[in-house]
Amino acid sequence: MNDRLVPLLITCGVALLSGAGMVMARRLVRCACLLLVHSLAIAATYWCMTAEFLAMAQVVVYTGAIVVLFLFVVLLLPEGGSEPRTSTGRTLLALAGTAAVLLPLGAIVASTSGPAQAPATTDTSVAAVARTLFGPQLVPFELTALLLLIAIIGAVTLWRRSGAEVRR
Amino acid sequence: MIAVAMSPTAVVLVTAVSLFGLGIAGLLSRRSPIAMLMSVELMLNAGNLLFVLGGHWHGNAGGIAAATLVLVLGAAEAVVGLALALALFRTRPTADVDTPPPTPAPAPAEPTSEVRAAVSAAVLPDRPAEVNA
């Protein structure tokens, strides 16, 4: 990925700008659309980092499923889910909380020196990812199936229970 | 010095940390539960970027495989979170997570109930009469 500095700069810039716009946009529909741009920019960043499989998974899973699910839910909400204006005190508190987390995190990242000697080549092909996923990471990979099942059952249960409350 | 500061590794590192900070700021400042969930997605993406970068540092595909698992985690989190948010919107009319729900459950405004009835009828087509009652 060392020969792809300029594309990396562009995609990271787009991801940061759209992420900042998403946090600051007032209307939820604009938030969801900016999240769409952000997720595509992240996918392009993965591509620049030679993680082609992850880039395609990001486009299919994130952009195609999660962000569209967000858009769908926003359109389902009454009044488009309009939220009250954030007060100045709340914004200041949020900035203070962000600084409290980000300063130690930035210090850790700044003190990170990277690998002692960088590996000459990194095999990031789909075959290598599959060998890792079905080899050393087989147990977490299988556990994601259980996680998705729990998520589906949980979502259905939440929806049905809240519907019963409305009918009562 | 400039070359060191502008290496691809540094660019990805700075982007990931900034994205994580943006996610925290959004999570703390937004009042709509859906906007808060979107901020969590920002933080997940930041973590994923670091996973891929770490995979490059170690010279294997483990980082990409881990990022794939985080992708699945994000999908599960979005499904449950959005179901929770929708359940929240059924009991209260506004999108403010700080406002306690109205205790006697007052009747919502007319267009709101119409929208809700239409949504419920579309999702539960076998029980339209119960929903409208």
Short mmCIF file of N, CA and C in Angstrom, two decimals, chain A residues 8-20 34 37-38 40-42:
data_model
loop_
_atom_site.label_atom_id
_atom_site.label_comp_id
_atom_site.label_asym_id
_atom_site.label_seq_id
_atom_site.Cartn_x
_atom_site.Cartn_y
_atom_site.Cartn_z
N LEU A 8 -5.02 7.13 -1.00
CA LEU A 8 -5.32 6.93 0.41
C LEU A 8 -5.68 8.25 1.07
N LEU A 9 -4.93 9.31 0.72
CA LEU A 9 -5.24 10.62 1.27
C LEU A 9 -6.65 11.05 0.87
N ILE A 10 -7.00 10.83 -0.40
CA ILE A 10 -8.32 11.26 -0.88
C ILE A 10 -9.42 10.50 -0.16
N THR A 11 -9.29 9.16 -0.12
CA THR A 11 -10.37 8.37 0.48
C THR A 11 -10.49 8.65 1.97
N CYS A 12 -9.34 8.80 2.66
CA CYS A 12 -9.41 9.09 4.09
C CYS A 12 -10.03 10.47 4.32
N GLY A 13 -9.68 11.43 3.45
CA GLY A 13 -10.27 12.76 3.59
C GLY A 13 -11.78 12.73 3.41
N VAL A 14 -12.24 12.00 2.38
CA VAL A 14 -13.69 11.90 2.15
C VAL A 14 -14.37 11.22 3.33
N ALA A 15 -13.73 10.16 3.85
CA ALA A 15 -14.34 9.44 4.98
C ALA A 15 -14.44 10.35 6.20
N LEU A 16 -13.38 11.15 6.44
CA LEU A 16 -13.42 12.04 7.61
C LEU A 16 -14.45 13.13 7.43
N LEU A 17 -14.49 13.75 6.23
CA LEU A 17 -15.41 14.86 6.00
C LEU A 17 -16.85 14.39 6.10
N SER A 18 -17.15 13.23 5.46
CA SER A 18 -18.54 12.76 5.51
C SER A 18 -18.90 12.31 6.92
N GLY A 19 -17.92 11.76 7.66
CA GLY A 19 -18.20 11.39 9.05
C GLY A 19 -18.50 12.62 9.90
N ALA A 20 -17.70 13.68 9.72
CA ALA A 20 -17.96 14.91 10.47
C ALA A 20 -19.32 15.49 10.09
N LEU A 34 -25.06 10.71 4.39
CA LEU A 34 -23.63 10.95 4.60
C LEU A 34 -22.94 9.69 5.11
N VAL A 37 -22.02 7.76 2.08
CA VAL A 37 -20.78 8.24 1.47
C VAL A 37 -19.58 7.79 2.29
N HIS A 38 -19.71 7.90 3.62
CA HIS A 38 -18.62 7.51 4.51
C HIS A 38 -18.27 6.04 4.33
N LEU A 40 -18.79 4.10 1.76
CA LEU A 40 -18.14 3.85 0.47
C LEU A 40 -16.69 4.32 0.49
N ALA A 41 -16.43 5.46 1.16
CA ALA A 41 -15.06 5.95 1.25
C ALA A 41 -14.18 4.99 2.06
N ILE A 42 -14.76 4.42 3.12
CA ILE A 42 -14.00 3.43 3.91
C ILE A 42 -13.69 2.21 3.04
#
